[in-house]
Amino acid sequence: MGVHTNRHNLQFVNALAKGDFSNLPPATRPHFTLNEWPEFFQWLSEQKPSMVILDGVCGLLDVGHNVDSVLQFIGSCQRIVEEKAKDEYAALVVNVFLDEFSELLVRSLVRRAHFLFSFEGLASGASSGVSGQLTVVPGHLFCQLQKAFSPALLHYRVSDTSVQFFSPGQSNTVL
């Protein structure tokens, strides 16, 4: 999992692996491990408003945590981020792989979300100019706050150094 604390500083949190990480480059060396969550929450609450990205949350289920404990962890992060968002921009992004083991977790998170981003391959098959498509739909919280929203569909292409998003039919290879 990564925590983006400002535009130039990405802090990594190790939620799964145990061991000696001293051989990793300092930029990607984990700053916290699973046994240090109280310290992590204290550290996070002391940071400037930030974007917290929880990537690979399903891995917590894979190592034996139940859905309730994962939701409590995410809820604690959400409360800290929302407190920071009162003064400046802050956001919580949770990346979850949907499968039969994570369905309950995903359903619970959708109820807490403003938006749901779904990345998938093209229905028509592979393309050299398009890596996949992104669908953005409102989550439950957004639906409570707003009345109308049409799902947005974008295509995207991933390169070595960037990701480009564009409307369907508007990639450089089509034009």
PDB file of C-alpha atoms in Angstrom:
ATOM      1  CA  MET A   1       0.000   0.000   0.000  1.00  0.00           C
ATOM      2  CA  GLY A   2       1.250   3.504  -0.736  1.00  0.00           C
ATOM      3  CA  VAL A   3       0.475   6.781   0.975  1.00  0.00           C
ATOM      4  CA  HIS A   4       0.989   9.889  -1.153  1.00  0.00           C
ATOM      5  CA  THR A   5       1.809  12.671   1.325  1.00  0.00           C
ATOM      6  CA  ASN A   6       2.590  15.403  -1.183  1.00  0.00           C
ATOM      7  CA  ARG A   7       3.485  15.774  -4.837  1.00  0.00           C
ATOM      8  CA  HIS A   8       7.045  14.621  -4.305  1.00  0.00           C
ATOM      9  CA  ASN A   9       6.871  12.121  -1.471  1.00  0.00           C
ATOM     10  CA  LEU A  10       5.376   8.647  -1.562  1.00  0.00           C
ATOM     11  CA  GLN A  11       5.481   6.689   1.685  1.00  0.00           C
ATOM     12  CA  PHE A  12       5.095   2.900   1.501  1.00  0.00           C
ATOM     13  CA  VAL A  13       3.320   0.765   4.062  1.00  0.00           C
ATOM     14  CA  ASN A  14       4.022  -2.948   4.189  1.00  0.00           C
ATOM     15  CA  ALA A  15       0.848  -4.813   5.075  1.00  0.00           C
ATOM     16  CA  LEU A  16       1.818  -8.351   4.121  1.00  0.00           C
ATOM     17  CA  ALA A  17       5.475  -9.278   3.972  1.00  0.00           C
ATOM     18  CA  LYS A  18       7.711  -9.706   6.974  1.00  0.00           C
ATOM     19  CA  GLY A  19      11.471  -9.544   6.936  1.00  0.00           C
ATOM     20  CA  ASP A  20      14.411  -7.285   6.435  1.00  0.00           C
ATOM     21  CA  PHE A  21      13.763  -4.561   3.853  1.00  0.00           C
ATOM     22  CA  SER A  22      17.100  -2.791   4.241  1.00  0.00           C
ATOM     23  CA  ASN A  23      18.213  -3.965   0.786  1.00  0.00           C
ATOM     24  CA  LEU A  24      15.347  -2.035  -0.888  1.00  0.00           C
ATOM     25  CA  PRO A  25      16.025   1.470  -2.188  1.00  0.00           C
ATOM     26  CA  PRO A  26      15.107   4.116   0.417  1.00  0.00           C
ATOM     27  CA  ALA A  27      12.363   5.512  -1.844  1.00  0.00           C
ATOM     28  CA  THR A  28      10.458   2.207  -1.845  1.00  0.00           C
ATOM     29  CA  ARG A  29      11.447   0.813   1.562  1.00  0.00           C
ATOM     30  CA  PRO A  30       8.299   0.332   3.728  1.00  0.00           C
ATOM     31  CA  HIS A  31       7.946   2.797   6.573  1.00  0.00           C
ATOM     32  CA  PHE A  32       5.423   0.759   8.563  1.00  0.00           C
ATOM     33  CA  THR A  33       4.468  -2.890   8.912  1.00  0.00           C
ATOM     34  CA  LEU A  34       1.197  -4.584   9.819  1.00  0.00           C
ATOM     35  CA  ASN A  35       2.066  -4.788  13.525  1.00  0.00           C
ATOM     36  CA  GLU A  36       2.433  -1.014  13.742  1.00  0.00           C
ATOM     37  CA  TRP A  37      -1.035   0.242  12.783  1.00  0.00           C
ATOM     38  CA  PRO A  38      -1.475   2.522  15.849  1.00  0.00           C
ATOM     39  CA  GLU A  39       1.839   4.166  14.949  1.00  0.00           C
ATOM     40  CA  PHE A  40       0.712   4.388  11.305  1.00  0.00           C
ATOM     41  CA  PHE A  41      -2.584   6.112  12.225  1.00  0.00           C
ATOM     42  CA  GLN A  42      -0.731   8.551  14.490  1.00  0.00           C
ATOM     43  CA  TRP A  43       1.760   9.312  11.711  1.00  0.00           C
ATOM     44  CA  LEU A  44      -1.020   9.735   9.126  1.00  0.00           C
ATOM     45  CA  SER A  45      -2.967  12.125  11.352  1.00  0.00           C
ATOM     46  CA  GLU A  46       0.155  14.331  11.663  1.00  0.00           C
ATOM     47  CA  GLN A  47       0.683  14.640   7.896  1.00  0.00           C
ATOM     48  CA  LYS A  48      -0.447  17.501   5.689  1.00  0.00           C
ATOM     49  CA  PRO A  49      -3.668  16.867   3.751  1.00  0.00           C
ATOM     50  CA  SER A  50      -2.896  14.084   1.361  1.00  0.00           C
ATOM     51  CA  MET A  51      -4.110  11.399  -0.950  1.00  0.00           C
ATOM     52  CA  VAL A  52      -4.055   7.991   0.686  1.00  0.00           C
ATOM     53  CA  ILE A  53      -3.952   5.119  -1.795  1.00  0.00           C
ATOM     54  CA  LEU A  54      -4.726   1.693  -0.363  1.00  0.00           C
ATOM     55  CA  ASP A  55      -3.618  -0.672  -3.097  1.00  0.00           C
ATOM     56  CA  GLY A  56      -4.041  -4.418  -2.863  1.00  0.00           C
ATOM     57  CA  VAL A  57      -6.406  -4.430   0.103  1.00  0.00           C
ATOM     58  CA  CYS A  58      -7.539  -7.944  -0.900  1.00  0.00           C
ATOM     59  CA  GLY A  59      -4.134  -9.174   0.215  1.00  0.00           C
ATOM     60  CA  LEU A  60      -5.246  -8.558   3.791  1.00  0.00           C
ATOM     61  CA  LEU A  61      -8.052 -11.061   3.236  1.00  0.00           C
ATOM     62  CA  ASP A  62      -5.580 -13.496   1.689  1.00  0.00           C
ATOM     63  CA  VAL A  63      -3.416 -13.540   4.820  1.00  0.00           C
ATOM     64  CA  GLY A  64      -6.337 -14.235   7.140  1.00  0.00           C
ATOM     65  CA  HIS A  65      -7.888 -10.913   8.120  1.00  0.00           C
ATOM     66  CA  ASN A  66     -11.669 -10.935   8.040  1.00  0.00           C
ATOM     67  CA  VAL A  67     -13.775  -8.412   6.126  1.00  0.00           C
ATOM     68  CA  ASP A  68     -14.778  -6.562   9.312  1.00  0.00           C
ATOM     69  CA  SER A  69     -11.171  -5.908  10.364  1.00  0.00           C
ATOM     70  CA  VAL A  70     -10.261  -4.715   6.849  1.00  0.00           C
ATOM     71  CA  LEU A  71     -13.292  -2.402   6.861  1.00  0.00           C
ATOM     72  CA  GLN A  72     -12.263  -1.056  10.282  1.00  0.00           C
ATOM     73  CA  PHE A  73      -8.791  -0.289   8.944  1.00  0.00           C
ATOM     74  CA  ILE A  74     -10.210   1.460   5.871  1.00  0.00           C
ATOM     75  CA  GLY A  75     -12.723   3.321   8.057  1.00  0.00           C
ATOM     76  CA  SER A  76      -9.933   4.607  10.309  1.00  0.00           C
ATOM     77  CA  CYS A  77      -8.021   5.852   7.268  1.00  0.00           C
ATOM     78  CA  GLN A  78     -11.212   7.428   5.910  1.00  0.00           C
ATOM     79  CA  ARG A  79     -11.904   9.312   9.167  1.00  0.00           C
ATOM     80  CA  ILE A  80      -8.363  10.731   9.226  1.00  0.00           C
ATOM     81  CA  VAL A  81      -8.562  11.775   5.552  1.00  0.00           C
ATOM     82  CA  GLU A  82     -12.013  13.359   5.988  1.00  0.00           C
ATOM     83  CA  GLU A  83     -10.757  15.332   8.979  1.00  0.00           C
ATOM     84  CA  LYS A  84      -7.903  16.668   6.828  1.00  0.00           C
ATOM     85  CA  ALA A  85     -10.266  17.432   3.940  1.00  0.00           C
ATOM     86  CA  LYS A  86     -12.038  20.079   6.042  1.00  0.00           C
ATOM     87  CA  ASP A  87      -9.160  22.507   5.501  1.00  0.00           C
ATOM     88  CA  GLU A  88      -7.603  21.420   2.205  1.00  0.00           C
ATOM     89  CA  TYR A  89      -7.897  18.741  -0.463  1.00  0.00           C
ATOM     90  CA  ALA A  90      -7.471  15.180   0.738  1.00  0.00           C
ATOM     91  CA  ALA A  91      -8.734  11.894  -0.707  1.00  0.00           C
ATOM     92  CA  LEU A  92      -8.853   8.185  -0.007  1.00  0.00           C
ATOM     93  CA  VAL A  93      -8.515   5.778  -2.941  1.00  0.00           C
ATOM     94  CA  VAL A  94      -8.997   2.044  -2.350  1.00  0.00           C
ATOM     95  CA  ASN A  95      -7.984  -0.470  -5.015  1.00  0.00           C
ATOM     96  CA  VAL A  96      -9.716  -3.843  -4.679  1.00  0.00           C
ATOM     97  CA  PHE A  97      -9.616  -6.795  -7.045  1.00  0.00           C
ATOM     98  CA  LEU A  98     -13.137  -8.201  -7.346  1.00  0.00           C
ATOM     99  CA  ASP A  99     -13.391 -11.983  -7.103  1.00  0.00           C
ATOM    100  CA  GLU A 100     -15.501 -14.480  -5.173  1.00  0.00           C
ATOM    101  CA  PHE A 101     -13.376 -13.975  -2.041  1.00  0.00           C
ATOM    102  CA  SER A 102     -13.604 -10.164  -1.977  1.00  0.00           C
ATOM    103  CA  GLU A 103     -17.224  -9.637  -3.060  1.00  0.00           C
ATOM    104  CA  LEU A 104     -18.488  -8.792   0.457  1.00  0.00           C
ATOM    105  CA  LEU A 105     -15.639  -6.312   0.945  1.00  0.00           C
ATOM    106  CA  VAL A 106     -16.347  -4.630  -2.411  1.00  0.00           C
ATOM    107  CA  ARG A 107     -20.088  -4.371  -1.694  1.00  0.00           C
ATOM    108  CA  SER A 108     -19.347  -2.760   1.669  1.00  0.00           C
ATOM    109  CA  LEU A 109     -16.884  -0.294   0.147  1.00  0.00           C
ATOM    110  CA  VAL A 110     -19.307   0.766  -2.606  1.00  0.00           C
ATOM    111  CA  ARG A 111     -21.709   1.877   0.122  1.00  0.00           C
ATOM    112  CA  ARG A 112     -18.981   4.167   1.494  1.00  0.00           C
ATOM    113  CA  ALA A 113     -17.737   5.466  -1.871  1.00  0.00           C
ATOM    114  CA  HIS A 114     -18.358   8.679  -3.734  1.00  0.00           C
ATOM    115  CA  PHE A 115     -17.308   7.046  -7.013  1.00  0.00           C
ATOM    116  CA  LEU A 116     -16.567   3.556  -8.278  1.00  0.00           C
ATOM    117  CA  PHE A 117     -13.904   3.152 -10.967  1.00  0.00           C
ATOM    118  CA  SER A 118     -14.014  -0.094 -12.933  1.00  0.00           C
ATOM    119  CA  PHE A 119     -11.041  -0.971 -15.132  1.00  0.00           C
ATOM    120  CA  GLU A 120     -11.490  -3.778 -17.644  1.00  0.00           C
ATOM    121  CA  GLY A 121     -10.286  -4.977 -21.005  1.00  0.00           C
ATOM    122  CA  LEU A 122     -12.066  -4.085 -24.202  1.00  0.00           C
ATOM    123  CA  ALA A 123     -15.158  -6.164 -24.911  1.00  0.00           C
ATOM    124  CA  SER A 124     -14.103  -6.329 -28.565  1.00  0.00           C
ATOM    125  CA  GLY A 125     -10.696  -7.833 -27.715  1.00  0.00           C
ATOM    126  CA  ALA A 126      -7.104  -6.590 -27.792  1.00  0.00           C
ATOM    127  CA  SER A 127      -6.053  -3.403 -29.549  1.00  0.00           C
ATOM    128  CA  SER A 128      -2.606  -1.908 -30.136  1.00  0.00           C
ATOM    129  CA  GLY A 129      -3.816   1.628 -29.388  1.00  0.00           C
ATOM    130  CA  VAL A 130      -6.123   0.940 -26.442  1.00  0.00           C
ATOM    131  CA  SER A 131      -5.158  -0.911 -23.249  1.00  0.00           C
ATOM    132  CA  GLY A 132      -8.661  -1.049 -21.788  1.00  0.00           C
ATOM    133  CA  GLN A 133     -11.654   0.920 -20.660  1.00  0.00           C
ATOM    134  CA  LEU A 134     -12.579   2.769 -17.492  1.00  0.00           C
ATOM    135  CA  THR A 135     -16.163   3.149 -16.331  1.00  0.00           C
ATOM    136  CA  VAL A 136     -16.932   5.688 -13.610  1.00  0.00           C
ATOM    137  CA  VAL A 137     -20.225   5.291 -11.761  1.00  0.00           C
ATOM    138  CA  PRO A 138     -21.457   7.017  -8.641  1.00  0.00           C
ATOM    139  CA  GLY A 139     -21.092   5.257  -5.326  1.00  0.00           C
ATOM    140  CA  HIS A 140     -23.756   5.294  -2.642  1.00  0.00           C
ATOM    141  CA  LEU A 141     -22.489   8.491  -0.959  1.00  0.00           C
ATOM    142  CA  PHE A 142     -22.499  10.382  -4.255  1.00  0.00           C
ATOM    143  CA  CYS A 143     -26.057   9.243  -4.948  1.00  0.00           C
ATOM    144  CA  GLN A 144     -27.130  10.638  -1.577  1.00  0.00           C
ATOM    145  CA  LEU A 145     -25.533  14.008  -2.334  1.00  0.00           C
ATOM    146  CA  GLN A 146     -26.398  14.431  -6.038  1.00  0.00           C
ATOM    147  CA  LYS A 147     -29.439  13.604  -8.124  1.00  0.00           C
ATOM    148  CA  ALA A 148     -28.205  12.935 -11.646  1.00  0.00           C
ATOM    149  CA  PHE A 149     -25.056  11.324 -12.940  1.00  0.00           C
ATOM    150  CA  SER A 150     -24.522   9.361 -16.113  1.00  0.00           C
ATOM    151  CA  PRO A 151     -21.810   6.691 -16.018  1.00  0.00           C
ATOM    152  CA  ALA A 152     -18.711   7.921 -17.806  1.00  0.00           C
ATOM    153  CA  LEU A 153     -16.825   5.607 -20.156  1.00  0.00           C
ATOM    154  CA  LEU A 154     -13.219   6.296 -21.140  1.00  0.00           C
ATOM    155  CA  HIS A 155     -10.630   4.274 -22.988  1.00  0.00           C
ATOM    156  CA  TYR A 156      -7.032   4.313 -21.834  1.00  0.00           C
ATOM    157  CA  ARG A 157      -3.600   3.386 -23.088  1.00  0.00           C
ATOM    158  CA  VAL A 158      -0.720   2.510 -20.781  1.00  0.00           C
ATOM    159  CA  SER A 159       2.839   3.272 -21.864  1.00  0.00           C
ATOM    160  CA  ASP A 160       6.154   2.925 -20.029  1.00  0.00           C
ATOM    161  CA  THR A 161       5.936   6.395 -18.508  1.00  0.00           C
ATOM    162  CA  SER A 162       2.278   7.465 -18.590  1.00  0.00           C
ATOM    163  CA  VAL A 163      -1.384   6.618 -18.957  1.00  0.00           C
ATOM    164  CA  GLN A 164      -3.532   8.446 -21.509  1.00  0.00           C
ATOM    165  CA  PHE A 165      -7.324   8.631 -21.137  1.00  0.00           C
ATOM    166  CA  PHE A 166      -9.596   9.499 -24.059  1.00  0.00           C
ATOM    167  CA  SER A 167     -13.155   9.114 -25.291  1.00  0.00           C
ATOM    168  CA  PRO A 168     -13.944   5.885 -27.171  1.00  0.00           C
ATOM    169  CA  GLY A 169     -12.885   6.229 -30.820  1.00  0.00           C
ATOM    170  CA  GLN A 170     -10.526   9.131 -30.099  1.00  0.00           C
ATOM    171  CA  SER A 171      -7.161   7.370 -29.685  1.00  0.00           C
ATOM    172  CA  ASN A 172      -4.230   8.546 -31.811  1.00  0.00           C
ATOM    173  CA  THR A 173      -4.276   5.253 -33.743  1.00  0.00           C
ATOM    174  CA  VAL A 174      -7.930   5.788 -34.719  1.00  0.00           C
ATOM    175  CA  LEU A 175      -7.476   9.411 -35.787  1.00  0.00           C
TER     176      LEU A 175
END
